[in-house]
PDB file of C-alpha atoms in Angstrom:
ATOM      1  CA  MET A   1      22.926  -0.074 -30.408  1.00 31.00           C
ATOM      2  CA  LYS A   2      26.474  -0.322 -28.821  1.00 36.00           C
ATOM      3  CA  ASN A   3      27.594  -3.258 -27.140  1.00 35.00           C
ATOM      4  CA  TYR A   4      28.188  -1.950 -23.601  1.00 30.00           C
ATOM      5  CA  GLU A   5      29.806  -4.806 -22.222  1.00 34.00           C
ATOM      6  CA  LYS A   6      32.345  -1.968 -22.299  1.00 37.00           C
ATOM      7  CA  ALA A   7      32.897   0.892 -19.069  1.00 34.00           C
ATOM      8  CA  THR A   8      30.192   3.623 -20.764  1.00 37.00           C
ATOM      9  CA  SER A   9      29.284   6.550 -20.310  1.00 41.00           C
ATOM     10  CA  ILE A  10      25.989   6.179 -22.054  1.00 46.00           C
ATOM     11  CA  LYS A  11      22.713   5.856 -20.206  1.00 50.00           C
ATOM     12  CA  TYR A  12      20.730   2.921 -22.011  1.00 54.00           C
ATOM     13  CA  SER A  13      16.896   2.256 -19.954  1.00 61.00           C
ATOM     14  CA  PHE A  14      16.558  -1.275 -17.909  1.00 59.00           C
ATOM     15  CA  PHE A  15      15.090  -2.922 -20.721  1.00 60.00           C
ATOM     16  CA  SER A  16      18.213  -1.614 -23.367  1.00 62.00           C
ATOM     17  CA  LYS A  17      20.316  -3.272 -21.475  1.00 59.00           C
ATOM     18  CA  LEU A  18      18.632  -6.071 -21.069  1.00 59.00           C
ATOM     19  CA  LEU A  19      18.198  -6.230 -24.260  1.00 56.00           C
ATOM     20  CA  ILE A  20      21.678  -6.324 -25.568  1.00 56.00           C
ATOM     21  CA  TRP A  21      23.005  -8.331 -22.432  1.00 53.00           C
ATOM     22  CA  PHE A  22      20.334 -10.973 -21.913  1.00 55.00           C
ATOM     23  CA  PHE A  23      22.319 -14.155 -22.554  1.00 54.00           C
ATOM     24  CA  LYS A  24      25.933 -12.982 -20.634  1.00 61.00           C
ATOM     25  CA  ASN A  25      25.721 -12.970 -17.777  1.00 59.00           C
ATOM     26  CA  PRO A  26      23.991  -9.677 -16.122  1.00 72.00           C
ATOM     27  CA  VAL A  27      23.821  -8.108 -12.647  1.00 86.00           C
ATOM     28  CA  ILE A  28      20.942  -5.599 -11.380  1.00 88.00           C
ATOM     29  CA  ILE A  29      21.373  -3.623  -8.274  1.00 92.00           C
ATOM     30  CA  TYR A  30      18.441  -4.136  -7.417  1.00 92.00           C
ATOM     31  CA  THR A  31      17.441  -2.028  -3.739  1.00 94.00           C
ATOM     32  CA  VAL A  32      15.389   0.630  -2.439  1.00 93.00           C
ATOM     33  CA  GLY A  33      17.333   4.323  -3.377  1.00 90.00           C
ATOM     34  CA  LYS A  34      19.510   5.708  -1.483  1.00 90.00           C
ATOM     35  CA  VAL A  35      21.621   2.454   0.463  1.00 93.00           C
ATOM     36  CA  GLY A  36      24.679   3.190  -1.738  1.00 91.00           C
ATOM     37  CA  SER A  37      23.694   1.456  -5.327  1.00 91.00           C
ATOM     38  CA  SER A  38      24.682   4.153  -6.989  1.00 90.00           C
ATOM     39  CA  THR A  39      28.449   3.187  -5.786  1.00 91.00           C
ATOM     40  CA  ILE A  40      28.187  -0.220  -6.362  1.00 92.00           C
ATOM     41  CA  ALA A  41      26.803   0.807 -10.310  1.00 89.00           C
ATOM     42  CA  ASN A  42      29.685   2.902 -10.585  1.00 89.00           C
ATOM     43  CA  THR A  43      32.303   0.740  -9.195  1.00 89.00           C
ATOM     44  CA  LEU A  44      31.441  -1.841 -11.506  1.00 89.00           C
ATOM     45  CA  ARG A  45      30.748  -0.154 -14.627  1.00 85.00           C
ATOM     46  CA  GLU A  46      34.598   1.181 -14.103  1.00 87.00           C
ATOM     47  CA  ARG A  47      34.641  -1.809 -14.599  1.00 86.00           C
ATOM     48  CA  GLY A  48      32.988  -3.203 -17.893  1.00 82.00           C
ATOM     49  CA  VAL A  49      30.673  -5.618 -15.607  1.00 82.00           C
ATOM     50  CA  GLN A  50      27.010  -4.952 -16.965  1.00 74.00           C
ATOM     51  CA  GLU A  51      24.988  -3.685 -14.752  1.00 76.00           C
ATOM     52  CA  VAL A  52      21.427  -1.722 -14.229  1.00 77.00           C
ATOM     53  CA  GLN A  53      20.113  -0.168 -10.955  1.00 82.00           C
ATOM     54  CA  PRO A  54      16.603  -0.717 -11.588  1.00 82.00           C
ATOM     55  CA  HIS A  55      14.859   2.064  -8.013  1.00 85.00           C
ATOM     56  CA  SER A  56      11.788  -0.399  -9.269  1.00 84.00           C
ATOM     57  CA  LEU A  57       9.912  -2.595 -11.472  1.00 81.00           C
ATOM     58  CA  TRP A  58       6.257  -2.369 -10.283  1.00 80.00           C
ATOM     59  CA  TYR A  59       5.204   1.179 -10.181  1.00 73.00           C
ATOM     60  CA  SER A  60       6.492   4.378 -12.896  1.00 59.00           C
ATOM     61  CA  ASN A  61       5.792   6.782 -10.173  1.00 63.00           C
ATOM     62  CA  ILE A  62       9.133   8.917  -9.346  1.00 57.00           C
ATOM     63  CA  GLY A  63      10.027   9.569  -6.132  1.00 67.00           C
ATOM     64  CA  GLY A  64       7.802   7.369  -5.439  1.00 71.00           C
ATOM     65  CA  TYR A  65      10.171   5.259  -2.688  1.00 80.00           C
ATOM     66  CA  PHE A  66      11.345   8.542  -1.747  1.00 78.00           C
ATOM     67  CA  VAL A  67       7.885  10.742  -1.202  1.00 74.00           C
ATOM     68  CA  THR A  68       4.043   9.914   0.142  1.00 78.00           C
ATOM     69  CA  PRO A  69       1.374   9.770  -1.998  1.00 65.00           C
ATOM     70  CA  LYS A  70       0.379  13.363  -0.959  1.00 64.00           C
ATOM     71  CA  ALA A  71       3.583  15.164  -2.322  1.00 62.00           C
ATOM     72  CA  SER A  72       2.980  12.867  -5.750  1.00 53.00           C
ATOM     73  CA  LYS A  73      -0.220  14.077  -6.511  1.00 50.00           C
ATOM     74  CA  LEU A  74       0.941  17.292  -5.893  1.00 49.00           C
ATOM     75  CA  ARG A  75       3.790  16.806  -8.984  1.00 49.00           C
ATOM     76  CA  LYS A  76       1.436  14.490 -10.696  1.00 48.00           C
ATOM     77  CA  PHE A  77       4.367  11.538 -10.859  1.00 48.00           C
ATOM     78  CA  ARG A  78       1.667   8.861 -11.054  1.00 51.00           C
ATOM     79  CA  ASN A  79       1.540   7.693 -14.855  1.00 58.00           C
ATOM     80  CA  ILE A  80      -0.375   4.536 -14.928  1.00 61.00           C
ATOM     81  CA  SER A  81      -0.230   3.360 -18.651  1.00 66.00           C
ATOM     82  CA  LYS A  82       3.991   3.838 -18.017  1.00 66.00           C
ATOM     83  CA  THR A  83       3.174   1.551 -15.272  1.00 66.00           C
ATOM     84  CA  ILE A  84       0.863  -1.192 -16.445  1.00 69.00           C
ATOM     85  CA  THR A  85       4.371  -1.300 -19.751  1.00 73.00           C
ATOM     86  CA  ILE A  86       6.656  -1.583 -17.221  1.00 71.00           C
ATOM     87  CA  ARG A  87       4.914  -4.616 -14.928  1.00 72.00           C
ATOM     88  CA  PHE A  88       4.112  -6.013 -18.925  1.00 75.00           C
ATOM     89  CA  LYS A  89       7.814  -6.055 -20.257  1.00 73.00           C
ATOM     90  CA  THR A  90       9.186  -7.161 -16.028  1.00 75.00           C
ATOM     91  CA  LYS A  91       7.238 -10.013 -16.562  1.00 75.00           C
ATOM     92  CA  ALA A  92       7.954 -10.770 -19.939  1.00 74.00           C
ATOM     93  CA  PHE A  93      11.626 -10.485 -19.211  1.00 72.00           C
ATOM     94  CA  LEU A  94      11.749 -12.824 -16.225  1.00 73.00           C
ATOM     95  CA  LEU A  95       9.517 -15.325 -17.858  1.00 74.00           C
ATOM     96  CA  LYS A  96      12.302 -15.783 -20.879  1.00 71.00           C
ATOM     97  CA  ILE A  97      15.248 -15.559 -17.951  1.00 68.00           C
ATOM     98  CA  ARG A  98      13.258 -18.886 -16.117  1.00 70.00           C
ATOM     99  CA  LEU A  99      13.026 -20.306 -20.220  1.00 72.00           C
ATOM    100  CA  PHE A 100      16.075 -19.622 -21.905  1.00 69.00           C
ATOM    101  CA  GLY A 101      18.469 -17.189 -19.897  1.00 69.00           C
ATOM    102  CA  PRO A 102      21.167 -17.260 -17.077  1.00 74.00           C
ATOM    103  CA  LYS A 103      21.692 -17.434 -13.655  1.00 81.00           C
ATOM    104  CA  VAL A 104      20.893 -13.788 -13.317  1.00 85.00           C
ATOM    105  CA  LYS A 105      23.147 -12.319  -9.572  1.00 90.00           C
ATOM    106  CA  ILE A 106      20.746  -9.764  -8.318  1.00 93.00           C
ATOM    107  CA  ILE A 107      23.482  -7.168  -6.048  1.00 96.00           C
ATOM    108  CA  THR A 108      20.802  -5.632  -2.625  1.00 96.00           C
ATOM    109  CA  LEU A 109      21.176  -3.313   0.289  1.00 96.00           C
ATOM    110  CA  TYR A 110      20.094  -2.614   2.809  1.00 93.00           C
ATOM    111  CA  ARG A 111      20.898   1.229   5.299  1.00 94.00           C
ATOM    112  CA  ASP A 112      19.551   1.793   8.395  1.00 94.00           C
ATOM    113  CA  PRO A 113      16.231   2.585   8.287  1.00 94.00           C
ATOM    114  CA  VAL A 114      15.819   6.356   9.446  1.00 96.00           C
ATOM    115  CA  ALA A 115      19.471   7.542   8.799  1.00 95.00           C
ATOM    116  CA  ARG A 116      18.391   6.468   4.246  1.00 95.00           C
ATOM    117  CA  ASN A 117      15.084   8.529   5.159  1.00 96.00           C
ATOM    118  CA  ILE A 118      17.249  11.925   5.794  1.00 96.00           C
ATOM    119  CA  SER A 119      19.494  10.734   2.719  1.00 94.00           C
ATOM    120  CA  ALA A 120      16.348   9.955   0.887  1.00 93.00           C
ATOM    121  CA  PHE A 121      14.313  13.420   1.684  1.00 94.00           C
ATOM    122  CA  PHE A 122      17.348  15.808   1.025  1.00 94.00           C
ATOM    123  CA  GLU A 123      18.942  13.644  -1.979  1.00 90.00           C
ATOM    124  CA  GLN A 124      14.728  14.147  -4.070  1.00 87.00           C
ATOM    125  CA  PHE A 125      13.446  17.091  -2.114  1.00 91.00           C
ATOM    126  CA  HIS A 126      13.415  17.728  -5.331  1.00 86.00           C
ATOM    127  CA  HIS A 127       9.915  16.222  -5.936  1.00 81.00           C
ATOM    128  CA  LEU A 128       9.097  18.181  -2.831  1.00 87.00           C
ATOM    129  CA  SER A 129       9.780  21.557  -5.019  1.00 88.00           C
ATOM    130  CA  GLU A 130      11.587  23.874  -6.899  1.00 87.00           C
ATOM    131  CA  ARG A 131      12.754  25.717  -4.922  1.00 92.00           C
ATOM    132  CA  SER A 132      16.436  24.514  -3.579  1.00 94.00           C
ATOM    133  CA  VAL A 133      16.813  22.998  -0.327  1.00 95.00           C
ATOM    134  CA  VAL A 134      19.636  25.061   0.920  1.00 96.00           C
ATOM    135  CA  GLU A 135      17.054  28.359   0.246  1.00 97.00           C
ATOM    136  CA  TYR A 136      14.660  26.754   3.673  1.00 97.00           C
ATOM    137  CA  ASP A 137      15.787  26.658   7.003  1.00 97.00           C
ATOM    138  CA  ILE A 138      15.990  24.393   9.570  1.00 98.00           C
ATOM    139  CA  THR A 139      11.950  24.180  11.204  1.00 97.00           C
ATOM    140  CA  GLU A 140      11.273  24.178   7.613  1.00 97.00           C
ATOM    141  CA  LEU A 141      12.668  21.030   6.791  1.00 98.00           C
ATOM    142  CA  ILE A 142      11.835  19.180   9.264  1.00 98.00           C
ATOM    143  CA  ASP A 143       7.797  20.140   9.201  1.00 97.00           C
ATOM    144  CA  MET A 144       8.751  18.407   5.676  1.00 95.00           C
ATOM    145  CA  PHE A 145      10.523  16.035   6.039  1.00 96.00           C
ATOM    146  CA  TRP A 146       7.323  14.453   8.463  1.00 96.00           C
ATOM    147  CA  GLU A 147       4.968  15.749   6.506  1.00 93.00           C
ATOM    148  CA  TYR A 148       5.684  14.293   2.862  1.00 91.00           C
ATOM    149  CA  THR A 149       8.930  11.203   3.326  1.00 93.00           C
ATOM    150  CA  ASN A 150       8.104   7.887   2.672  1.00 91.00           C
ATOM    151  CA  HIS A 151       9.360   6.572   5.627  1.00 94.00           C
ATOM    152  CA  SER A 152       8.031   3.037   5.841  1.00 91.00           C
ATOM    153  CA  ALA A 153      10.038   2.409   2.281  1.00 92.00           C
ATOM    154  CA  PRO A 154      13.328   0.824   2.976  1.00 92.00           C
ATOM    155  CA  ILE A 155      10.764  -1.171   5.560  1.00 89.00           C
ATOM    156  CA  ASP A 156       8.589  -2.490   3.180  1.00 90.00           C
ATOM    157  CA  TRP A 157      10.730  -3.168  -0.904  1.00 93.00           C
ATOM    158  CA  PHE A 158      11.887  -6.332   0.105  1.00 93.00           C
ATOM    159  CA  ASP A 159       8.500  -7.699   0.151  1.00 92.00           C
ATOM    160  CA  LEU A 160       6.925  -4.713  -2.553  1.00 90.00           C
ATOM    161  CA  GLU A 161       9.774  -5.004  -4.890  1.00 90.00           C
ATOM    162  CA  LEU A 162      11.961  -8.375  -4.295  1.00 92.00           C
ATOM    163  CA  LYS A 163       9.688 -10.667  -2.992  1.00 93.00           C
ATOM    164  CA  ARG A 164       6.283  -9.765  -5.214  1.00 89.00           C
ATOM    165  CA  VAL A 165       9.228  -9.216  -8.239  1.00 88.00           C
ATOM    166  CA  MET A 166      10.839 -12.465  -8.202  1.00 89.00           C
ATOM    167  CA  GLY A 167      10.359 -14.072  -5.128  1.00 91.00           C
ATOM    168  CA  VAL A 168      12.874 -13.069  -3.604  1.00 94.00           C
ATOM    169  CA  ASP A 169      12.435 -13.709   0.477  1.00 92.00           C
ATOM    170  CA  ILE A 170      15.754 -12.916   1.844  1.00 89.00           C
ATOM    171  CA  TYR A 171      13.898 -12.765   5.193  1.00 85.00           C
ATOM    172  CA  GLN A 172      13.762 -16.671   4.564  1.00 88.00           C
ATOM    173  CA  HIS A 173      17.663 -16.347   5.584  1.00 88.00           C
ATOM    174  CA  ASP A 174      19.639 -16.081   8.578  1.00 86.00           C
ATOM    175  CA  PHE A 175      22.185 -13.443   7.949  1.00 85.00           C
ATOM    176  CA  ASP A 176      25.116 -13.202   9.783  1.00 86.00           C
ATOM    177  CA  LYS A 177      25.942  -9.605  11.195  1.00 83.00           C
ATOM    178  CA  SER A 178      29.432 -10.046  11.920  1.00 87.00           C
ATOM    179  CA  LEU A 179      29.686 -10.361   8.222  1.00 92.00           C
ATOM    180  CA  GLY A 180      27.872  -8.167   7.388  1.00 94.00           C
ATOM    181  CA  PHE A 181      26.603  -9.569   3.930  1.00 96.00           C
ATOM    182  CA  LEU A 182      24.128 -12.706   3.074  1.00 95.00           C
ATOM    183  CA  GLN A 183      24.596 -14.783  -0.140  1.00 96.00           C
ATOM    184  CA  PHE A 184      21.792 -17.469  -2.060  1.00 96.00           C
ATOM    185  CA  GLU A 185      20.321 -19.109  -4.844  1.00 95.00           C
ATOM    186  CA  TYR A 186      16.621 -18.956  -5.732  1.00 93.00           C
ATOM    187  CA  ASP A 187      15.618 -20.779  -8.624  1.00 89.00           C
ATOM    188  CA  LYS A 188      17.852 -18.356 -11.462  1.00 86.00           C
ATOM    189  CA  TYR A 189      19.157 -16.006  -9.674  1.00 90.00           C
ATOM    190  CA  LYS A 190      21.468 -15.665  -7.556  1.00 94.00           C
ATOM    191  CA  VAL A 191      21.411 -13.465  -4.737  1.00 96.00           C
ATOM    192  CA  LEU A 192      23.712 -10.938  -2.630  1.00 97.00           C
ATOM    193  CA  VAL A 193      22.169  -9.248   0.255  1.00 96.00           C
ATOM    194  CA  ILE A 194      24.356  -6.502   2.013  1.00 96.00           C
ATOM    195  CA  GLN A 195      24.420  -4.084   4.869  1.00 94.00           C
ATOM    196  CA  MET A 196      25.871  -0.874   3.807  1.00 94.00           C
ATOM    197  CA  GLU A 197      27.329   0.179   6.694  1.00 93.00           C
ATOM    198  CA  LYS A 198      29.960  -2.795   5.945  1.00 94.00           C
ATOM    199  CA  LEU A 199      29.804  -2.075   2.280  1.00 94.00           C
ATOM    200  CA  SER A 200      33.149   0.104   2.751  1.00 91.00           C
ATOM    201  CA  LYS A 201      35.285  -3.862   4.043  1.00 93.00           C
ATOM    202  CA  LEU A 202      33.233  -5.896   1.722  1.00 95.00           C
ATOM    203  CA  SER A 203      34.684  -5.425  -1.640  1.00 94.00           C
ATOM    204  CA  GLY A 204      35.987  -8.919  -1.696  1.00 94.00           C
ATOM    205  CA  GLU A 205      32.461 -10.503  -1.102  1.00 95.00           C
ATOM    206  CA  ILE A 206      31.196  -8.466  -4.935  1.00 95.00           C
ATOM    207  CA  ALA A 207      34.809  -8.932  -6.631  1.00 94.00           C
ATOM    208  CA  ASN A 208      33.975 -12.644  -6.626  1.00 94.00           C
ATOM    209  CA  PHE A 209      30.016 -12.890  -6.500  1.00 95.00           C
ATOM    210  CA  VAL A 210      30.407 -10.646  -9.946  1.00 91.00           C
ATOM    211  CA  THR A 211      33.610 -12.496 -10.975  1.00 89.00           C
ATOM    212  CA  LEU A 212      36.309 -10.103 -10.611  1.00 88.00           C
ATOM    213  CA  PRO A 213      39.592 -10.186  -9.821  1.00 88.00           C
ATOM    214  CA  SER A 214      39.347  -8.425  -5.603  1.00 82.00           C
ATOM    215  CA  PHE A 215      38.554  -4.325  -6.237  1.00 82.00           C
ATOM    216  CA  GLN A 216      38.409  -1.066  -3.982  1.00 84.00           C
ATOM    217  CA  VAL A 217      34.579   0.083  -3.884  1.00 86.00           C
ATOM    218  CA  SER A 218      34.386   4.076  -4.269  1.00 75.00           C
ATOM    219  CA  SER A 219      32.015   5.552  -2.311  1.00 76.00           C
ATOM    220  CA  THR A 220      29.938   7.816  -4.780  1.00 71.00           C
ATOM    221  CA  ASN A 221      26.539  10.506  -4.062  1.00 68.00           C
ATOM    222  CA  ARG A 222      27.249  11.281  -0.838  1.00 75.00           C
ATOM    223  CA  SER A 223      25.021  13.772   0.876  1.00 75.00           C
ATOM    224  CA  ASP A 224      27.322  14.671   3.417  1.00 75.00           C
ATOM    225  CA  LYS A 225      29.394  16.403  -0.053  1.00 76.00           C
ATOM    226  CA  LYS A 226      26.547  17.283  -1.458  1.00 88.00           C
ATOM    227  CA  VAL A 227      26.346  20.423  -2.400  1.00 90.00           C
ATOM    228  CA  TYR A 228      23.366  21.331   0.361  1.00 94.00           C
ATOM    229  CA  ALA A 229      25.443  19.158   3.270  1.00 93.00           C
ATOM    230  CA  GLU A 230      25.902  22.081   5.706  1.00 95.00           C
ATOM    231  CA  VAL A 231      22.217  22.000   5.768  1.00 96.00           C
ATOM    232  CA  TYR A 232      21.863  17.872   5.559  1.00 96.00           C
ATOM    233  CA  ARG A 233      24.566  18.271   8.691  1.00 95.00           C
ATOM    234  CA  GLN A 234      22.306  20.819  10.459  1.00 97.00           C
ATOM    235  CA  PHE A 235      19.194  18.984  10.100  1.00 97.00           C
ATOM    236  CA  LYS A 236      20.750  15.876  11.756  1.00 96.00           C
ATOM    237  CA  LYS A 237      21.879  17.706  14.734  1.00 97.00           C
ATOM    238  CA  GLU A 238      18.755  18.941  15.174  1.00 97.00           C
ATOM    239  CA  ILE A 239      15.682  16.494  14.142  1.00 97.00           C
ATOM    240  CA  SER A 240      14.171  14.792  17.424  1.00 97.00           C
ATOM    241  CA  PHE A 241      13.084  11.472  16.807  1.00 96.00           C
ATOM    242  CA  PRO A 242       9.684  10.569  18.536  1.00 95.00           C
ATOM    243  CA  ARG A 243      10.261   6.722  20.507  1.00 94.00           C
ATOM    244  CA  SER A 244       6.371   6.322  18.570  1.00 93.00           C
ATOM    245  CA  TYR A 245       8.579   6.717  15.429  1.00 94.00           C
ATOM    246  CA  LEU A 246      11.402   4.759  16.679  1.00 93.00           C
ATOM    247  CA  ASP A 247       9.123   2.008  17.162  1.00 90.00           C
ATOM    248  CA  LYS A 248       7.956   1.819  14.046  1.00 89.00           C
ATOM    249  CA  MET A 249      11.235   1.741  11.882  1.00 90.00           C
ATOM    250  CA  TYR A 250      13.232  -0.193  13.995  1.00 87.00           C
ATOM    251  CA  ASP A 251      10.872  -3.068  15.976  1.00 75.00           C
ATOM    252  CA  THR A 252       9.149  -3.715  12.608  1.00 55.00           C
ATOM    253  CA  LYS A 253       8.896  -6.958  10.730  1.00 50.00           C
ATOM    254  CA  ALA A 254      12.791  -5.886   9.060  1.00 46.00           C
ATOM    255  CA  ARG A 255      14.160  -7.381  13.042  1.00 49.00           C
ATOM    256  CA  SER A 256      10.727  -9.328  13.749  1.00 42.00           C
ATOM    257  CA  GLU A 257      12.109 -13.161  14.887  1.00 36.00           C
ATOM    258  CA  GLU A 258      10.032 -14.300  11.009  1.00 38.00           C
ATOM    259  CA  ARG A 259      12.533 -11.849   9.659  1.00 43.00           C
ATOM    260  CA  ARG A 260      16.330 -12.667  10.875  1.00 43.00           C
ATOM    261  CA  VAL A 261      17.342 -10.347   8.046  1.00 45.00           C
ATOM    262  CA  GLY A 262      16.055  -7.424   9.478  1.00 42.00           C
ATOM    263  CA  LYS A 263      16.440  -8.037  13.461  1.00 41.00           C
ATOM    264  CA  GLU A 264      20.593  -8.325  12.662  1.00 44.00           C
ATOM    265  CA  CYS A 265      21.115  -5.571  10.017  1.00 42.00           C
TER     266      CYS A 265
END
């Protein structure tokens, strides 16, 4: 297996990468999808930083944090045996880290949940239909968005993944809205939480966190640059959100006094 210290386009599995650089100060970019993780991953990879970018260390469902269980059943995403394997490997890795390994650096991101859900809907549309998203009219797309999007994913992910898998609860820490980032340590983890909307201004903080000279984050995987960009813009222009939906997305535990990071983002 080739050394992963150098920047490479080779796609290793998450656990294969762990085996390569287990004791080499790894960086895990651990987030729900469509919050800017690819931008950070690509920037670090270009500079030779060893990283992995999982969206889940608990489920094997393809698109599980993008589409509803109803949509998952339609496309038969769920794989129970693979889920069990992932959980076993994750627990084994975390046990090794606690017993023998160095501190692991975790970068995670928060994004406005409504904006994230729209972006995720377009990015993962292939989970819903074999036809291209540009082949549908806007009314059809809006109906599909309401029916098939996993709307609670950006709210629930931190508890379902980061807290459940690694015991890291970002909501126990104050978040300075003016800075747009939060850094703390817990157990064997060094954690950097970034507000995606301020990502372009936080290159220095990311560089310091991964111990690199200062660099500029280069934005990638942007919805407004994709083949469906015009449909995406029209969709955002025409869709309207009921007050009940906005209340659910913004007046949640991630925005309560007990969940201070979400409240400040």
